[in-house]
Coordinates of C-alpha atoms and ligand atoms in Angstrom, one line a residue:
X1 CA 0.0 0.0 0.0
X2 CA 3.0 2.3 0.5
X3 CA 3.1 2.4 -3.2
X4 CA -0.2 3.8 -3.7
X5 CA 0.0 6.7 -1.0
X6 CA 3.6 7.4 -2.8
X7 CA 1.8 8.0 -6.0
X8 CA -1.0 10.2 -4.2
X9 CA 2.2 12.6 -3.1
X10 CA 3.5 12.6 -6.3
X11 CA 0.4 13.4 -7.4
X12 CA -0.2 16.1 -5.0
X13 CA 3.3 17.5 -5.6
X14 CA 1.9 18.9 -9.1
X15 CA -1.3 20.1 -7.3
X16 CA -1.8 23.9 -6.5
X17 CA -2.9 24.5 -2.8
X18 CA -6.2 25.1 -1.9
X19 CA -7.4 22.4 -4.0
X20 CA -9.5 19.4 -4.0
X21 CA -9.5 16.4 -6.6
X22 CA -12.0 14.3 -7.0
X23 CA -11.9 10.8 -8.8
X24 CA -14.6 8.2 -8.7
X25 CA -14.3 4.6 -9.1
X26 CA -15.4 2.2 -11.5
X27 CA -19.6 0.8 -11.0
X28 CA -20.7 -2.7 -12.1
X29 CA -22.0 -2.9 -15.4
X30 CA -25.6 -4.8 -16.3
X31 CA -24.4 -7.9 -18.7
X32 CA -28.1 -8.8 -19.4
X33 CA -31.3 -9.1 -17.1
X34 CA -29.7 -8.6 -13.7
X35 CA -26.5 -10.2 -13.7
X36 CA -23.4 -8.1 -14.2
X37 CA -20.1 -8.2 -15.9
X38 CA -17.1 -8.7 -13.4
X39 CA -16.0 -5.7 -11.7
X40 CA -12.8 -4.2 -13.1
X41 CA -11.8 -1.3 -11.0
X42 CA -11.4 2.3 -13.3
X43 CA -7.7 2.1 -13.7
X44 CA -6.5 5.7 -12.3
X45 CA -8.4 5.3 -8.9
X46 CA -6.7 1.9 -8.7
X47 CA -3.0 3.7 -9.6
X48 CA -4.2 6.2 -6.9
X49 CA -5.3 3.7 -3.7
X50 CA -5.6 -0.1 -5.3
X51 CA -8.9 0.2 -3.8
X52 CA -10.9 -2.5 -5.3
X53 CA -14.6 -1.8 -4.8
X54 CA -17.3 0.0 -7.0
X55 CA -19.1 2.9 -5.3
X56 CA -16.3 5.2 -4.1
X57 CA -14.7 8.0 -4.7
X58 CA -11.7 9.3 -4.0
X59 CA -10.7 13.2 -2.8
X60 CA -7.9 14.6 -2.0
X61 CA -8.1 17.8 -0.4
X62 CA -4.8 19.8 -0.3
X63 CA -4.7 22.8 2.4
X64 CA -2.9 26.3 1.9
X65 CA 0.2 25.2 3.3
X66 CA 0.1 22.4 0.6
X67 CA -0.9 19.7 3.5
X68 CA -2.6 16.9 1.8
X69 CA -6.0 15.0 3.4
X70 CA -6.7 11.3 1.5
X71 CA -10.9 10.8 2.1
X72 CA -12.1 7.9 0.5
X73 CA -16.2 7.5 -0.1
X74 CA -17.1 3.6 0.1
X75 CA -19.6 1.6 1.4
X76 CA -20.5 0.7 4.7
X77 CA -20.6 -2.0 6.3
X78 CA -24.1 -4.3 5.1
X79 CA -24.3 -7.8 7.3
X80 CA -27.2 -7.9 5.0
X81 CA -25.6 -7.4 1.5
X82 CA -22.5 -8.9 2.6
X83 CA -23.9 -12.3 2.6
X84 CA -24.7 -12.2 -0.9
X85 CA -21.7 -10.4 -2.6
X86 CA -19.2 -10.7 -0.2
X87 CA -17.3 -8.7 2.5
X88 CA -16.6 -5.3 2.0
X89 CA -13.5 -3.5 3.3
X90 CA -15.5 -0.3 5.2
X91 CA -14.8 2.8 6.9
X92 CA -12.0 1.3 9.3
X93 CA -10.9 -1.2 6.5
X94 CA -10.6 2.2 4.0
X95 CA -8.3 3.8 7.2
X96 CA -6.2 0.9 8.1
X97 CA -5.1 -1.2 4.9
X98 CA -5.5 1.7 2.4
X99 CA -3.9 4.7 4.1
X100 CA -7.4 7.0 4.0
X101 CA -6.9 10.1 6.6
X102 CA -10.6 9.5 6.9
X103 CA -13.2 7.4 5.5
X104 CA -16.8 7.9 4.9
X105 CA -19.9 6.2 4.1
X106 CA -20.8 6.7 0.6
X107 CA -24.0 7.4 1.3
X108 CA -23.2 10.3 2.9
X109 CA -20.8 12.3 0.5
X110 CA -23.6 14.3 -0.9
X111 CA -23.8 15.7 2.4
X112 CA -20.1 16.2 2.9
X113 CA -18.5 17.0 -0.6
X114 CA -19.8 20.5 0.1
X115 CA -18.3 20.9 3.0
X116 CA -14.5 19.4 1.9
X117 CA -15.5 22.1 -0.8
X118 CA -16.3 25.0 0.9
X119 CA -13.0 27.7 1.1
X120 CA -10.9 25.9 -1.7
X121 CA -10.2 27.5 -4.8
X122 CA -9.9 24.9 -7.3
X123 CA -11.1 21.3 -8.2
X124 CA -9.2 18.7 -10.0
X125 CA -11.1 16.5 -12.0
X126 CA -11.5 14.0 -14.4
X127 CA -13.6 15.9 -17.3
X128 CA -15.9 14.2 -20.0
X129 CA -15.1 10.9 -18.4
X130 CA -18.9 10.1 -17.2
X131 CA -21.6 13.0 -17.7
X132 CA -23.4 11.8 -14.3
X133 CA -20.3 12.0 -12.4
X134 CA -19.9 15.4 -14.3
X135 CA -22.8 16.4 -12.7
X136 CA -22.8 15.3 -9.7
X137 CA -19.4 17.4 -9.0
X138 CA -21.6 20.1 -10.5
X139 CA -24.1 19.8 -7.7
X140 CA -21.4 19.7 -4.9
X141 CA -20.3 23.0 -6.1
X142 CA -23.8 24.5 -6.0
X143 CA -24.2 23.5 -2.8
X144 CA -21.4 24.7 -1.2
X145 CA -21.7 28.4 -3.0
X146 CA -25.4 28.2 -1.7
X147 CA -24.3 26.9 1.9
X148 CA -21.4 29.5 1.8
X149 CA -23.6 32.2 0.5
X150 CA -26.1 31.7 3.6
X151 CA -23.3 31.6 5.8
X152 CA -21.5 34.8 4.7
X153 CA -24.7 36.3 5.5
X154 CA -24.8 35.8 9.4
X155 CA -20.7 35.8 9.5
X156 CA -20.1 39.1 8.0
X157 CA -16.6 39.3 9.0
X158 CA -15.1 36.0 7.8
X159 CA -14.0 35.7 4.1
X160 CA -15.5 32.6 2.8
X161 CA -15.8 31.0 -0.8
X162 CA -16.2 28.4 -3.0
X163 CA -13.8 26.8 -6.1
X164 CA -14.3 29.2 -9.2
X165 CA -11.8 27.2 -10.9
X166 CA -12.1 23.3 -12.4
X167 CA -8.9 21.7 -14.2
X168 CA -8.6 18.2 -16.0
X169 CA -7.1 15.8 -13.3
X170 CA -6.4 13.2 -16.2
X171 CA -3.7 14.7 -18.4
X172 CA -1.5 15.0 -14.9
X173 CA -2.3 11.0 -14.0
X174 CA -1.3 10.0 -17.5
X175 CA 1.5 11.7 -17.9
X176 CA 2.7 9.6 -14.3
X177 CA 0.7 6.2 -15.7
X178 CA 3.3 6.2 -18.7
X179 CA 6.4 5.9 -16.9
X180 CA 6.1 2.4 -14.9
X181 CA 7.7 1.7 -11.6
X182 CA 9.4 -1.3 -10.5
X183 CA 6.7 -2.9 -9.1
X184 CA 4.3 -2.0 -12.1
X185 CA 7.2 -3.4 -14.3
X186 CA 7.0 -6.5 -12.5
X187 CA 3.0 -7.1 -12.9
X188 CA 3.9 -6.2 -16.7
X189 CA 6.7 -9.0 -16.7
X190 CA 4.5 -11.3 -15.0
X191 CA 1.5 -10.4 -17.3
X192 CA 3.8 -10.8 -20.6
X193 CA 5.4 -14.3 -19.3
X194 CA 2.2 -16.0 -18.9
X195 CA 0.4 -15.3 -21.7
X196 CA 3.7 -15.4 -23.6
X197 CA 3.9 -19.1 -21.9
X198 CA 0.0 -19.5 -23.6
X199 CA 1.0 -18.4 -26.8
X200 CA 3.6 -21.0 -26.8
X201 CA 0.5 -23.6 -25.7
X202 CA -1.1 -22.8 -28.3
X203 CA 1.2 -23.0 -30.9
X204 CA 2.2 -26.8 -29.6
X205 CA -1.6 -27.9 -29.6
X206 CA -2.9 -26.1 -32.4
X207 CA -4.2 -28.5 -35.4
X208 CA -7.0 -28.4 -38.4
X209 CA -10.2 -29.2 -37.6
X210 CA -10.5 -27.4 -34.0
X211 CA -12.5 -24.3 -33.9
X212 CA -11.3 -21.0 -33.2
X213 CA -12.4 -20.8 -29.5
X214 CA -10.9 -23.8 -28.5
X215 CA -7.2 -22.1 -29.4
X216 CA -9.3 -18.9 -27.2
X217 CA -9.9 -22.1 -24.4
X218 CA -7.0 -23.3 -23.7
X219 CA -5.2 -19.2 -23.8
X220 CA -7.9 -18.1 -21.1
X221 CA -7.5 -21.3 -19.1
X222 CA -4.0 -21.0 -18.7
X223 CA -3.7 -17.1 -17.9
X224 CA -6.3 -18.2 -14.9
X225 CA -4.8 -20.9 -13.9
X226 CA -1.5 -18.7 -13.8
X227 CA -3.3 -16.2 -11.5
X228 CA -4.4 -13.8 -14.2
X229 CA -8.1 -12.9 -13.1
X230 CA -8.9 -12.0 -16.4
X231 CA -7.5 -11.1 -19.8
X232 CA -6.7 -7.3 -20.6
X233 CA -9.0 -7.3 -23.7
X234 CA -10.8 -10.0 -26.1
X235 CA -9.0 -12.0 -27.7
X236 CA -8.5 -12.1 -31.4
X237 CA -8.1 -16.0 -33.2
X238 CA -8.6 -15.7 -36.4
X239 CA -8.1 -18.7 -39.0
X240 CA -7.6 -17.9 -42.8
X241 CA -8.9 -15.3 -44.4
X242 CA -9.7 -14.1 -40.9
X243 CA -6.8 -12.7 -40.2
X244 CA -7.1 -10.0 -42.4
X245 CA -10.2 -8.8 -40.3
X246 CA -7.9 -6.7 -37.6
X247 CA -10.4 -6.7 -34.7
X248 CA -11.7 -10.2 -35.1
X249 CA -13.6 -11.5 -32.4
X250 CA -15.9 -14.0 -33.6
X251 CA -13.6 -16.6 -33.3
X252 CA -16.1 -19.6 -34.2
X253 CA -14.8 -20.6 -37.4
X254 CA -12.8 -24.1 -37.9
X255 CA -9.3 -24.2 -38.4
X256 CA -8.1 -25.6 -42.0
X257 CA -5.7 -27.6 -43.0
X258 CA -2.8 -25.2 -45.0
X259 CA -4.0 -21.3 -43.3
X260 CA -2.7 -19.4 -41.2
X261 CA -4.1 -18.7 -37.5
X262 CA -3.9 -15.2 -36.1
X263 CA -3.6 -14.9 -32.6
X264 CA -3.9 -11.6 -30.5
X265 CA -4.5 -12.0 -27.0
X266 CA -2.8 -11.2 -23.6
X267 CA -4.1 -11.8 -19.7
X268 CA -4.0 -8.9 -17.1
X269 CA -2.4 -9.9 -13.9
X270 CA -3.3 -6.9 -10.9
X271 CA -4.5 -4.9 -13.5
X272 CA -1.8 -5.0 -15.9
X273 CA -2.1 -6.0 -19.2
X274 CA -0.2 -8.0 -21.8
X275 CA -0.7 -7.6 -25.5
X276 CA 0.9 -9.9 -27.9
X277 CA 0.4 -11.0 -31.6
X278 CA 1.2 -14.8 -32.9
X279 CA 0.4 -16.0 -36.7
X280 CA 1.6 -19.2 -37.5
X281 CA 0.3 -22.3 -39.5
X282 CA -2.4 -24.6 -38.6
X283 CA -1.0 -27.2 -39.6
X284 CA 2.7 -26.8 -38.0
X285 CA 4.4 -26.2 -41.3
X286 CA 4.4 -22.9 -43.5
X287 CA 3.6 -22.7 -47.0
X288 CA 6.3 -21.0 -49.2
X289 CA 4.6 -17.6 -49.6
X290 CA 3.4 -17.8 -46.6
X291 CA 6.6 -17.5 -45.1
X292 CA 7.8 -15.0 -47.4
X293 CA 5.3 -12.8 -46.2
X294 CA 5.9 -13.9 -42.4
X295 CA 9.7 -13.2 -42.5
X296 CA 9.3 -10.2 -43.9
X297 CA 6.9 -8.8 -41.2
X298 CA 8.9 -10.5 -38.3
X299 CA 12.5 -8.7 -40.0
X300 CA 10.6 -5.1 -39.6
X301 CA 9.6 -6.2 -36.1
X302 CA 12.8 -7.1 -35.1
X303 CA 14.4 -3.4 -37.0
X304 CA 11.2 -1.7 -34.8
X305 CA 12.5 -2.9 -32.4
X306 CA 15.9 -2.1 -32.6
X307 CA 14.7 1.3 -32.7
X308 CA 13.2 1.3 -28.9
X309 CA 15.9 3.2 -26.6
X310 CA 15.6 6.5 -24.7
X311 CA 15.6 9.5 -26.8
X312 CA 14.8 7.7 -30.3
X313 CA 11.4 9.2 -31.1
X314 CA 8.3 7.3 -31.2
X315 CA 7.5 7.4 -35.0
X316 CA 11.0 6.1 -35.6
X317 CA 9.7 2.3 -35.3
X318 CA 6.8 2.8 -38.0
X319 CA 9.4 4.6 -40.2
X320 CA 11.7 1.7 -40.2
X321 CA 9.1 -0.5 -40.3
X322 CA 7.3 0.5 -43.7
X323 CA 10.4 1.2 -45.2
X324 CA 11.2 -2.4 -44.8
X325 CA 7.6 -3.6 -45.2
X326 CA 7.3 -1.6 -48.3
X327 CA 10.3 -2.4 -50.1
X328 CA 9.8 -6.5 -49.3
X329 CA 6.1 -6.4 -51.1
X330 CA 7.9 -4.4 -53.6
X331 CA 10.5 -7.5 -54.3
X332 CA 7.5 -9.9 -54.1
X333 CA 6.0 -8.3 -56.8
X334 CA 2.5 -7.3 -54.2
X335 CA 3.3 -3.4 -54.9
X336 CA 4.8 -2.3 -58.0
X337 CA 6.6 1.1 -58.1
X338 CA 9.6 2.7 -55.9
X339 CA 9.6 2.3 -52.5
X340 CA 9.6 5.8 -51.8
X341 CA 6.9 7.0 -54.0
X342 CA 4.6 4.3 -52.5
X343 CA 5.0 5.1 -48.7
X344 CA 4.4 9.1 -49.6
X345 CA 1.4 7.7 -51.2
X346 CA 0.3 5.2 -48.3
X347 CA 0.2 2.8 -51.0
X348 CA 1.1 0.7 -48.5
X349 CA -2.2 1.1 -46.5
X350 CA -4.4 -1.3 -48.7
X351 CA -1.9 -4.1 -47.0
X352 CA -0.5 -2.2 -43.3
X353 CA -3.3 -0.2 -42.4
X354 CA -2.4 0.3 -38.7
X355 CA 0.1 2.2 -37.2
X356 CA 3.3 0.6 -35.5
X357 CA 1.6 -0.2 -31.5
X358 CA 0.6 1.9 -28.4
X359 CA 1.6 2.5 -24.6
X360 CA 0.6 -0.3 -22.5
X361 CA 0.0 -0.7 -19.0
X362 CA -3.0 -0.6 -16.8
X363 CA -5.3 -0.1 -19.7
X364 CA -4.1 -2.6 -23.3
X365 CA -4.1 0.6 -25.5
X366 CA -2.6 2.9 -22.3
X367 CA -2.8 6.3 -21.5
X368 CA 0.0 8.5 -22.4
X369 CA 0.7 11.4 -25.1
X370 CA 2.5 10.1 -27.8
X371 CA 3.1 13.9 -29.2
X372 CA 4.3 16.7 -27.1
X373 CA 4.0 20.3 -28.8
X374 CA 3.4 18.7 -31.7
X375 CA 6.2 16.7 -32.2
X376 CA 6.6 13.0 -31.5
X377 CA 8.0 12.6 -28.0
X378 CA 10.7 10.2 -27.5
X379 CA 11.4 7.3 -25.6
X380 CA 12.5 7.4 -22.1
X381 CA 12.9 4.8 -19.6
X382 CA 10.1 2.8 -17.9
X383 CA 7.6 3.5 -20.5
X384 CA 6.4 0.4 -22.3
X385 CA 5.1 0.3 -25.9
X386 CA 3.9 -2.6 -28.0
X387 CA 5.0 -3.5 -31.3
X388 CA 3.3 -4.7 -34.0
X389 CA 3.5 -4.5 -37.5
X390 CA 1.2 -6.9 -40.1
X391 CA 0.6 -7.1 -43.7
X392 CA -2.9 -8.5 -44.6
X393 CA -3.6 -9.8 -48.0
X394 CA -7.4 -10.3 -48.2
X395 CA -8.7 -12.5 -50.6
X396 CA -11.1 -9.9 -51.4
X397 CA -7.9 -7.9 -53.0
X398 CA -8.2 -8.7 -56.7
X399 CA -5.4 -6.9 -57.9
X400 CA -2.7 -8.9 -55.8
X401 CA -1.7 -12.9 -57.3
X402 CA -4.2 -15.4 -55.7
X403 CA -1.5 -17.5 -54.6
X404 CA -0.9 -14.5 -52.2
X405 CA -4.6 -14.8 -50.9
X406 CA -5.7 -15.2 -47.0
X407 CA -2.5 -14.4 -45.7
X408 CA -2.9 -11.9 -42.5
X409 CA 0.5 -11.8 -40.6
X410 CA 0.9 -9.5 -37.4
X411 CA 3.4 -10.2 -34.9
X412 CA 3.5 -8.2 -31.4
X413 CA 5.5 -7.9 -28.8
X414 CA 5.6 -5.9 -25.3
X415 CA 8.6 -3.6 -25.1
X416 CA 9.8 -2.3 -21.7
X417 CA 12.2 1.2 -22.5
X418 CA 15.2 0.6 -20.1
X419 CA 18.4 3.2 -19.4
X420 CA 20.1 1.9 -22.3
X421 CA 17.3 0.1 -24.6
X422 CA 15.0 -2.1 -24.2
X423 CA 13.8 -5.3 -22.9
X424 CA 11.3 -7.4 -24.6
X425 CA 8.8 -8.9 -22.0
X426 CA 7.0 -11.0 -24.2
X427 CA 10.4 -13.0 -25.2
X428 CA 9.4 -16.2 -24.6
X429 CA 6.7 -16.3 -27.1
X430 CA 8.7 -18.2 -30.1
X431 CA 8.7 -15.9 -33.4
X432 CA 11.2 -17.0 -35.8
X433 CA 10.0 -19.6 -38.5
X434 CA 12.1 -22.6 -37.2
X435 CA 11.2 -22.2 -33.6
X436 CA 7.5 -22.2 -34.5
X437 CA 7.3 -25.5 -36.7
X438 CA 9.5 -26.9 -34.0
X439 CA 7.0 -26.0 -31.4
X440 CA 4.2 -28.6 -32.6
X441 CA 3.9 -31.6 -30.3
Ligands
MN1 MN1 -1.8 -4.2 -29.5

């Protein structure tokens, strides 16, 4: 926990004084009827108190001598309620295992939240995020200007007032949510390792004739089994000509004899995700072309890579990437004209229509600018990127050679920025065309 209250000061460090933020957590979600979707805890009020029950909210209330207050809203104690859904941490739970200063019932804060307001002069919140949240913060301000105004009224001679001043809490959480700390870096590493260790599964148990969600069986069961409580988004297998579908979720199509399967899922292990990319043959053994394709997608990966050390910018991967992409479809006679021409053209995009990955962390496509000013920032240590480059050759394309058809190759991989490069946490994960037709039981 002495993680979490170190974030709330770092936090509070780039807080004015006089200032309250506000940050609410994350509320079960209807799935159908009454039963809900598991609870998944809003990731910056987790980075912020690893707090992990729906209906709170968070405030921290920093004085004019720049003295912070942590008062966490949650829900009371139910003997009731508790039967069914299970215990709940509480008002003395809130105080003693997650460092609150004070704890209230939830119930209550529409009562209180005026009050924490009253005399500060600006609130930190999360804008846009939720438009009843929005408005509840809304109505906490109009009562504490109506409360205040009432009480300047009968105390004439005390100078009281309310915020007149609301600023976006989420661009300053971000900005610390990019760059991971050790223990982060280890749920990453522990995320990337075992769904690296199901891709591998996978890959040795894969044959023709099983359906897509039986490859999506045997990833989820292992990332449980390996303590993940979930996986960090839903996961892409797609056989065939499915593969050049990029988000692909069906999955309940049978696996042929001479395609490809596409494979792009990752667990989240204490709310971190992994995010990785496999393609490799059904039937343990590539074709010709489609390892022609496949080398050339996995020898940009490996350049973009390459590129992935402090103070390299961030569009440097995808540069080096479609110049290599580009250039190989141009030798196998996909693309015709110079490679130059084609990627000022985004020629390119009919076959590598995405861009070259994203920040990862908490959430799979993270939080994070990726431009500063206007320019691409670049890489510094303990931010963590994935990438990913692809080339897709639908068999809807009629102006490429059939023989090219149904191909879809991405391969992605989770890159952790160290002091002097970078260290691929989804390693283990075989890539290179030998290791994967060696993999097959
Ligand atoms: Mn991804």
């Amino acid at each position: 926990m002495e993680e979490f209250s170190k974030r709330r000061a770092a936090l509070a460090n780039q807080l004015q004084n006089n200032s309250v933020s506000i940050l609410f957590s994350a509320q079960l979600q209807i799935r159908n009827g009454d039963a809900e979707y598991p609870f998944r805890q809003q990731s910056d009020f987790y980075y912020l108190s690893g707090f992990p029950e729906p209906e709170a909210v968070l405030v921290l209330s920093k004085d004019d001598k720049g003295d912070l207050l942590f008062i966490l809203f949650n829900r009371t104690h139910d003997l009731e309620a508790e039967v069914w859904t299970g215990k709940r941490v509480g008002q003395e739970g809130a105080c003693k295992e997650y460092n609150a200063d004070e704890s209230h019932d939830i119930q209550q804060i529409d009562n209180i939240m005026p009050q924490i307001l009253a005399n500060k002069a600006i609130i930190y919140q999360v804008m846009g995020r939720c438009t009843e949240q929005d408005q509840k913060i809304q109505i906490w301000l109009e009562t504490a200007k109506k409360r205040l105004a009432t009480k300047q009224r009968s105390e004439l001679n005390k100078i009281v007032s309310a915020p007149d001043t609301i600023i976006d809490l989420a661009p300053i959480i971000h900005e610390m949510r990019l760059f991971k700390s050790i223990e982060e870096i280890n749920n990453m590493r522990k995320a990337a390792e075992i769904s690296a260790q199901a891709h591998l599964k996978l890959m040795q148990q894969c044959k023709p004739g099983l359906f897509e969600y039986q490859l999506e069986a045997i990833f989820n069961a292992h990332c449980l089994d390996q303590g993940c409580r979930g996986l960090a988004y839903n996961s892409i297998v797609a056989g065939g000509n499915n593969s050049c579908t990029l988000h692909y979720t069906s999955n309940d199509q049978k696996l042929m004899v001479g395609d490809l399967v596409l494979v792009d899922a990752g667990g989240e292990y204490n709310n971190y995700a992994a995010d990785i990319t496999r393609t490799y043959p059904i039937n343990g053994k590539f074709t010709q072309e489609q390892k022609q394709i496949y080398n050339l997608v996995l020898q940009a990966q490996l350049a973009g890579i390459e590129q992935v050390r402090p103070g390299n910018l961030w569009d440097s991967v995808q540069n080096i990437m479609l110049e290599i992409i580009v250039k190989g479809l141009v030798e196998l006679d996909i693309m015709r004209g110079k490679v130059k021409d084609l990627i000022h053209e985004q020629a390119y995009k009919q076959f590598y229509m995405h861009s070259s990955g994203h920040w990862l962390g908490m959430d799979v496509h993270d939080v994070g600018r990726y431009k500063t000013q206007g320019n691409w920032r670049p890489f510094e240590p303990g931010m963590v990127l994935t990438v990913e480059p692809g080339i897709y050759i639908s068999k809807y394309n009629s102006k490429v050679d059939p023989k090219w058809h149904g191909i879809g190759v991405r391969i992605e991989d989770d890159i952790l920025v160290t002091n002097d490069g970078h260290e691929v946490l989804s390693a283990s994960a075989p890539k290179k065309v030998a290791e994967i037709e060696s993999a097959r039981n």
